[in-house]
Coordinates of C-alpha atoms (C1' of nucleotides) in Angstrom, one line a residue:
Chain A
M1 CA -76.4 -58.2 -33.2
P2 CA -73.7 -57.4 -30.6
V3 CA -71.4 -56.2 -33.4
E4 CA -69.0 -55.1 -30.7
L5 CA -69.4 -51.5 -29.8
D6 CA -67.2 -48.9 -31.4
K7 CA -65.5 -45.9 -29.8
T8 CA -68.5 -43.7 -30.2
D9 CA -70.8 -46.1 -28.4
Y10 CA -68.4 -46.3 -25.5
K11 CA -68.3 -42.5 -25.3
I12 CA -72.1 -42.4 -25.2
L13 CA -72.2 -45.0 -22.5
R14 CA -69.7 -43.1 -20.4
L15 CA -71.5 -39.8 -20.9
L16 CA -74.8 -41.4 -19.9
Q17 CA -73.2 -43.1 -16.9
Q18 CA -71.9 -39.8 -15.7
D19 CA -75.1 -37.9 -16.3
G20 CA -78.1 -39.8 -17.5
R21 CA -80.0 -36.6 -18.2
T22 CA -77.7 -35.4 -20.9
G23 CA -79.8 -34.5 -23.9
N24 CA -79.4 -36.1 -27.3
A25 CA -78.2 -32.9 -29.0
E26 CA -75.5 -32.5 -26.3
I27 CA -74.3 -36.1 -26.6
A28 CA -74.1 -35.8 -30.3
K29 CA -72.0 -32.7 -30.0
R30 CA -69.6 -34.3 -27.6
V31 CA -69.1 -37.5 -29.5
N32 CA -68.9 -35.8 -32.9
V33 CA -71.8 -37.4 -34.7
S34 CA -75.1 -35.9 -36.0
A35 CA -78.1 -35.8 -33.7
A36 CA -79.9 -38.3 -35.8
T37 CA -77.0 -40.8 -35.7
C38 CA -76.5 -40.2 -32.0
H39 CA -80.2 -40.8 -31.3
R40 CA -80.2 -44.1 -33.1
R41 CA -77.0 -45.2 -31.4
T42 CA -78.3 -44.4 -28.0
Q43 CA -81.6 -46.1 -28.7
R44 CA -79.7 -49.2 -29.7
L45 CA -77.7 -49.2 -26.5
F46 CA -80.9 -49.3 -24.6
E47 CA -82.6 -51.9 -26.8
D48 CA -79.6 -54.2 -26.7
G49 CA -79.3 -54.0 -23.0
Y50 CA -76.1 -52.2 -22.6
I51 CA -77.9 -49.7 -20.5
Q52 CA -80.0 -51.5 -17.9
N53 CA -81.7 -48.4 -16.7
V54 CA -81.2 -44.9 -15.6
R55 CA -81.6 -44.0 -12.0
A56 CA -81.5 -40.9 -9.9
Q57 CA -79.1 -41.3 -7.0
I58 CA -80.8 -40.1 -3.9
A59 CA -78.6 -38.6 -1.1
P60 CA -78.9 -41.2 1.7
D61 CA -78.6 -38.8 4.6
K62 CA -81.3 -36.6 3.1
V63 CA -83.8 -39.3 3.4
D64 CA -82.7 -40.7 6.7
R65 CA -80.5 -43.5 5.5
G66 CA -77.2 -42.2 6.6
A67 CA -75.9 -45.3 8.2
L68 CA -74.2 -48.0 6.1
V69 CA -73.5 -51.5 7.4
M70 CA -71.8 -54.5 5.9
V71 CA -72.8 -57.9 7.2
G72 CA -71.2 -61.3 6.7
V73 CA -73.6 -64.2 7.0
V74 CA -73.0 -67.9 7.6
L75 CA -75.9 -70.3 7.1
D76 CA -76.7 -73.5 9.0
R77 CA -76.5 -75.8 6.0
S78 CA -75.1 -75.5 2.6
T79 CA -78.0 -76.9 0.7
P80 CA -79.6 -75.4 -2.4
E81 CA -82.9 -75.2 -0.5
S82 CA -81.3 -73.3 2.3
F83 CA -79.6 -70.9 -0.1
G84 CA -82.7 -70.4 -2.1
A85 CA -84.8 -69.6 1.0
F86 CA -82.3 -67.1 2.3
E87 CA -81.9 -65.3 -1.1
A88 CA -85.7 -65.0 -1.5
A89 CA -86.0 -63.5 1.9
C90 CA -83.2 -61.0 1.2
R91 CA -84.8 -59.9 -2.0
A92 CA -87.8 -58.9 -0.1
L93 CA -86.0 -56.8 2.5
P94 CA -85.9 -53.2 1.2
F95 CA -83.0 -52.1 3.3
I96 CA -80.7 -54.6 1.7
L97 CA -78.8 -52.9 -1.1
D98 CA -76.4 -55.8 -1.9
C99 CA -76.7 -59.5 -1.3
H100 CA -73.9 -61.6 -2.7
L101 CA -73.1 -65.3 -2.4
V102 CA -69.4 -65.5 -1.8
A103 CA -66.6 -68.0 -1.5
G104 CA -64.7 -67.7 1.7
D105 CA -65.4 -67.5 5.4
F106 CA -68.9 -66.3 4.9
D107 CA -71.7 -67.6 2.7
Y108 CA -73.2 -64.2 2.0
F109 CA -72.3 -60.6 2.2
L110 CA -74.9 -57.9 2.7
K111 CA -74.8 -54.2 2.3
I112 CA -77.5 -52.4 4.3
R113 CA -78.6 -48.9 4.7
V114 CA -80.6 -47.6 7.7
R115 CA -81.0 -44.4 9.6
D116 CA -78.6 -45.1 12.4
M117 CA -76.9 -47.7 14.6
A118 CA -79.9 -48.0 16.8
D119 CA -82.1 -48.7 13.8
F120 CA -79.7 -51.4 12.7
N121 CA -79.7 -53.0 16.0
H122 CA -83.4 -53.4 16.0
L123 CA -83.4 -54.7 12.5
H124 CA -80.6 -57.1 13.2
G125 CA -82.4 -58.6 16.1
D126 CA -85.8 -58.6 14.5
Q127 CA -85.1 -59.5 10.9
L128 CA -81.5 -60.5 10.0
I129 CA -80.9 -63.3 12.5
A130 CA -84.5 -64.4 11.8
L131 CA -83.7 -64.9 8.1
P132 CA -84.1 -68.6 7.1
G133 CA -81.1 -70.7 7.9
V134 CA -78.9 -68.1 9.5
R135 CA -76.4 -69.5 11.9
Q136 CA -74.2 -66.5 12.5
T137 CA -73.7 -62.9 11.3
R138 CA -70.8 -60.6 11.6
T139 CA -71.4 -56.9 11.5
F140 CA -69.1 -54.3 10.1
F141 CA -70.3 -50.8 10.7
V142 CA -69.1 -48.3 8.1
M143 CA -67.3 -45.5 9.8
K144 CA -66.4 -43.6 6.6
E145 CA -67.6 -44.0 3.1
V146 CA -64.5 -43.4 1.0
V147 CA -66.0 -44.5 -2.3
D148 CA -69.6 -45.5 -2.6
N149 CA -71.0 -47.0 -5.8
A150 CA -68.5 -45.4 -8.1
P151 CA -69.3 -45.4 -11.8
L152 CA -68.1 -48.5 -13.7
A153 CA -64.9 -48.0 -15.6
F154 CA -64.5 -49.7 -18.9
Chain B
M1 CA -84.5 -24.3 4.0
P2 CA -85.1 -28.1 4.1
V3 CA -88.7 -27.6 5.1
E4 CA -89.1 -31.4 5.2
L5 CA -90.3 -32.9 2.0
D6 CA -93.9 -33.7 1.6
K7 CA -95.5 -36.7 0.1
T8 CA -95.4 -35.4 -3.4
D9 CA -91.6 -34.8 -3.2
Y10 CA -91.1 -38.3 -2.0
K11 CA -93.1 -39.7 -4.9
I12 CA -91.0 -37.7 -7.4
L13 CA -87.8 -39.0 -5.8
R14 CA -89.0 -42.6 -6.0
L15 CA -90.1 -42.2 -9.6
L16 CA -86.8 -40.7 -10.6
Q17 CA -84.9 -43.3 -8.7
Q18 CA -86.8 -46.0 -10.5
D19 CA -86.4 -44.4 -13.9
G20 CA -84.4 -41.2 -14.2
R21 CA -85.6 -40.6 -17.7
T22 CA -89.2 -40.2 -16.8
G23 CA -90.3 -36.9 -18.4
N24 CA -91.7 -34.0 -16.4
A25 CA -95.2 -34.4 -17.9
E26 CA -95.3 -38.0 -17.0
I27 CA -94.2 -37.4 -13.4
A28 CA -96.7 -34.7 -13.1
K29 CA -99.5 -37.0 -14.1
R30 CA -98.4 -39.7 -11.7
V31 CA -98.1 -37.5 -8.7
N32 CA -101.2 -35.5 -9.5
V33 CA -99.8 -32.0 -9.8
S34 CA -99.5 -29.7 -12.8
A35 CA -96.5 -29.9 -15.0
A36 CA -95.4 -26.5 -13.9
T37 CA -95.5 -27.4 -10.2
C38 CA -93.9 -30.7 -10.9
H39 CA -91.1 -29.1 -12.8
R40 CA -90.4 -26.6 -10.0
R41 CA -90.5 -29.4 -7.4
T42 CA -88.1 -31.5 -9.3
Q43 CA -85.8 -28.6 -9.9
R44 CA -85.7 -27.9 -6.2
L45 CA -84.9 -31.6 -5.4
F46 CA -81.8 -31.2 -7.6
E47 CA -80.8 -27.8 -6.3
D48 CA -81.1 -28.8 -2.7
G49 CA -79.1 -31.9 -3.2
Y50 CA -81.7 -34.6 -2.6
I51 CA -80.8 -36.0 -6.0
Q52 CA -77.1 -36.2 -6.3
N53 CA -77.1 -37.2 -9.9
V54 CA -78.7 -39.3 -12.5
R55 CA -76.7 -42.2 -13.9
A56 CA -77.2 -44.8 -16.5
Q57 CA -76.5 -48.3 -15.2
I58 CA -74.3 -50.1 -17.6
A59 CA -74.6 -53.9 -17.8
P60 CA -71.3 -55.1 -16.3
D61 CA -71.0 -58.2 -18.4
K62 CA -71.6 -56.3 -21.6
V63 CA -68.5 -54.3 -21.0
D64 CA -66.3 -57.1 -19.7
R65 CA -66.8 -56.4 -16.1
G66 CA -68.7 -59.5 -15.2
A67 CA -66.7 -60.5 -12.2
L68 CA -67.4 -59.1 -8.8
V69 CA -65.1 -59.4 -5.8
M70 CA -65.3 -58.3 -2.2
V71 CA -62.0 -57.7 -0.4
G72 CA -61.3 -57.1 3.3
V73 CA -58.2 -55.1 4.0
V74 CA -56.0 -54.8 7.1
L75 CA -53.4 -52.0 7.3
D76 CA -50.0 -52.1 9.0
R77 CA -50.7 -49.2 11.3
S78 CA -53.8 -47.4 12.3
T79 CA -52.6 -43.9 12.0
P80 CA -54.4 -41.1 10.2
E81 CA -51.6 -40.8 7.7
S82 CA -51.8 -44.4 6.9
F83 CA -55.5 -44.3 6.5
G84 CA -55.3 -41.1 4.4
A85 CA -52.7 -42.6 2.0
F86 CA -54.7 -45.8 1.6
E87 CA -57.9 -43.9 0.8
A88 CA -56.3 -41.6 -1.6
A89 CA -54.9 -44.5 -3.5
C90 CA -58.2 -46.3 -3.5
R91 CA -60.0 -43.3 -5.0
A92 CA -57.6 -43.4 -7.9
L93 CA -58.2 -47.0 -8.8
P94 CA -61.1 -47.2 -11.3
F95 CA -62.0 -50.8 -10.7
I96 CA -62.9 -50.0 -7.0
L97 CA -66.6 -49.5 -6.8
D98 CA -66.8 -49.2 -3.0
C99 CA -64.2 -48.5 -0.4
H100 CA -65.4 -48.3 3.2
L101 CA -63.7 -47.8 6.5
V102 CA -65.3 -50.3 8.8
A103 CA -65.2 -51.3 12.5
G104 CA -64.4 -55.0 13.0
D105 CA -61.9 -57.5 11.9
F106 CA -60.9 -55.4 8.9
D107 CA -60.0 -51.9 8.4
Y108 CA -61.5 -51.5 4.9
F109 CA -63.9 -53.3 2.7
L110 CA -63.6 -53.0 -1.1
K111 CA -66.0 -53.9 -3.8
I112 CA -64.3 -54.5 -7.1
R113 CA -65.4 -55.2 -10.6
V114 CA -63.1 -56.8 -13.2
R115 CA -63.4 -59.1 -16.2
D116 CA -62.7 -62.4 -14.6
M117 CA -60.8 -64.2 -11.9
A118 CA -57.6 -64.2 -13.8
D119 CA -57.9 -60.5 -14.2
F120 CA -58.4 -60.1 -10.5
N121 CA -55.4 -62.1 -9.7
H122 CA -53.1 -59.9 -11.7
L123 CA -54.7 -56.8 -10.2
H124 CA -54.4 -58.2 -6.7
G125 CA -50.8 -59.0 -7.1
D126 CA -49.9 -55.8 -8.9
Q127 CA -52.0 -53.2 -7.3
L128 CA -54.0 -54.2 -4.2
I129 CA -51.2 -55.6 -2.0
A130 CA -49.1 -52.7 -3.3
L131 CA -51.5 -50.1 -1.9
P132 CA -49.9 -48.0 0.9
G133 CA -49.8 -49.7 4.3
V134 CA -51.6 -52.9 3.4
R135 CA -50.7 -55.7 5.7
Q136 CA -53.2 -58.3 4.6
T137 CA -56.1 -58.8 2.3
R138 CA -58.9 -61.3 2.3
T139 CA -60.6 -62.0 -0.9
F140 CA -64.3 -63.1 -1.3
F141 CA -65.2 -64.0 -4.9
V142 CA -68.8 -63.4 -5.6
M143 CA -70.3 -66.5 -7.0
K144 CA -73.8 -65.1 -7.4
E145 CA -75.2 -61.6 -7.4
V146 CA -78.5 -62.0 -5.6
V147 CA -79.1 -58.2 -5.2
D148 CA -76.7 -55.6 -6.6
N149 CA -77.1 -51.9 -5.9
A150 CA -80.8 -52.0 -5.2
P151 CA -82.7 -48.7 -5.2
L152 CA -82.8 -47.0 -1.8
A153 CA -86.0 -47.5 0.1
F154 CA -87.3 -44.6 2.1
Chain C
dA1 C1' -65.5 -51.8 -59.0
dT2 C1' -69.8 -52.7 -56.7
dC3 C1' -73.1 -53.5 -53.2
dA4 C1' -74.9 -53.0 -48.7
dA5 C1' -74.8 -51.1 -44.4
dA6 C1' -74.4 -47.0 -41.8
dG7 C1' -73.8 -42.1 -41.6
dT8 C1' -74.9 -37.2 -42.6
dG9 C1' -77.2 -32.5 -42.8
dA10 C1' -81.4 -30.3 -43.3
dA11 C1' -86.1 -29.7 -42.2
dA12 C1' -90.6 -30.5 -40.4
dG13 C1' -93.7 -32.0 -37.0
dA14 C1' -94.5 -33.6 -32.4
dA15 C1' -93.6 -33.6 -27.8
dT16 C1' -91.4 -31.3 -23.7
dA17 C1' -89.7 -28.1 -20.9
dT18 C1' -89.8 -23.5 -19.0
dT19 C1' -91.6 -19.1 -17.5
dG20 C1' -95.0 -15.2 -16.6
dC21 C1' -99.0 -14.2 -14.3
dA22 C1' -103.2 -14.2 -11.6
dT23 C1' -105.3 -16.8 -8.0
dG24 C1' -105.9 -19.2 -3.8
dC25 C1' -104.1 -20.8 0.7
dC26 C1' -101.9 -20.5 5.0
dT27 C1' -99.8 -17.9 8.8
dG28 C1' -99.0 -14.4 11.8
dT29 C1' -100.6 -10.0 13.4
dA30 C1' -103.4 -6.3 14.6
Chain D
dT1 C1' -112.5 -11.2 12.5
dA2 C1' -109.9 -8.8 9.1
dC3 C1' -105.8 -8.2 6.6
dA4 C1' -101.1 -8.3 4.6
dG5 C1' -97.1 -11.1 3.3
dG6 C1' -95.1 -15.0 1.5
dC7 C1' -95.7 -19.2 -1.2
dA8 C1' -97.2 -22.7 -3.9
dT9 C1' -100.4 -23.8 -7.6
dG10 C1' -102.6 -24.1 -12.2
dC11 C1' -103.2 -22.2 -16.8
dA12 C1' -101.5 -20.8 -20.8
dA13 C1' -98.0 -18.9 -23.8
dT14 C1' -93.2 -19.5 -25.2
dA15 C1' -89.0 -21.6 -26.0
dT16 C1' -86.4 -25.9 -26.6
dT17 C1' -85.6 -30.3 -27.7
dC18 C1' -86.6 -34.6 -29.5
dT19 C1' -87.6 -37.7 -33.3
dT20 C1' -88.3 -39.0 -37.8
dT21 C1' -88.0 -38.6 -42.8
dC22 C1' -85.5 -37.9 -47.0
dA23 C1' -82.1 -37.6 -50.4
dC24 C1' -77.4 -38.1 -50.7
dT25 C1' -72.5 -39.6 -49.1
dT26 C1' -69.0 -42.4 -47.0
dT27 C1' -67.1 -46.8 -45.7
dG28 C1' -65.9 -51.4 -45.9
dA29 C1' -66.0 -56.0 -47.5
dT30 C1' -66.1 -58.9 -51.5

DNA sequence: ATCAAAGTGAAAGAATATTGCATGCCTGTA
DNA sequence: TACAGGCATGCAATATTCTTTCACTTTGAT
């Protein structure tokens, strides 16, 4: 089925990535196809999983999540069980935006959003170092968000 | 004007964050207000900047961006000019998803999406170390994306 | 040349969004 | 307590937009 997308499909993807509320008629106009065709194309992009979902981006500071923190984590042991337990725990923590297993000086990298530094300190003491198998964490407070979650270029 | 959002507003925000294509009628039903009220509330959330935008999330591997890399960067000098030049350059590179000025062992943290490791290596040699003022970079290849860009909890 | 897949415009019907308006609810004031 | 102003709300009418169907055309591969 993945008959390799054509130029029109890519344009639709880019438009929807830029503004997911763009109407079908509008998209059709911009990519130069009829509304009917555009509608079917877009539908297919959803059905075939090219578009995972459409999400509103909430302004973090407007909902008291203005502080961003990156955390490097090292685990006690490098066993599959240890990794599994840590990952499961991470998935359950709502303030963790990213959790990635990496190669290098750390085992995991976390991206966390909280209200402020004080909030993070509580959370760090209460929840992060208490995560299963954590030996050490290294915290990098974000002082300036130069680019955050930029749209994917392709 | 920010008269502090009420429970209904928060519900609307959460619904739209989960699925930005949810129709007004549907939202109204789920938050128990009339379509008219819901429409006006939603409109206000956009106008007042609570919702920055609505974006389709494209499946990275479907558009040849299946590889994720975190990069720590240290600059030569810590002057405002140096920082400014580096940031401007980062904003212009489309493969950089995140670029954050941090406190700690690095000056900046980057989150980058490319096709594969080979692709990253080219890019690292050609573009990253060539960024203005870069003294050193440390690369962390992501081996497993446990949580990526999770919705904001609030 | 021929077939099949995909596209196109037009049109109708369904579903949504949007707006006007009268009502009800607080709040502050007399 | 009574009352006026400012708002948010629901209902209902209106305006838009979406979605599908149909008959016909284009495109591309064989």
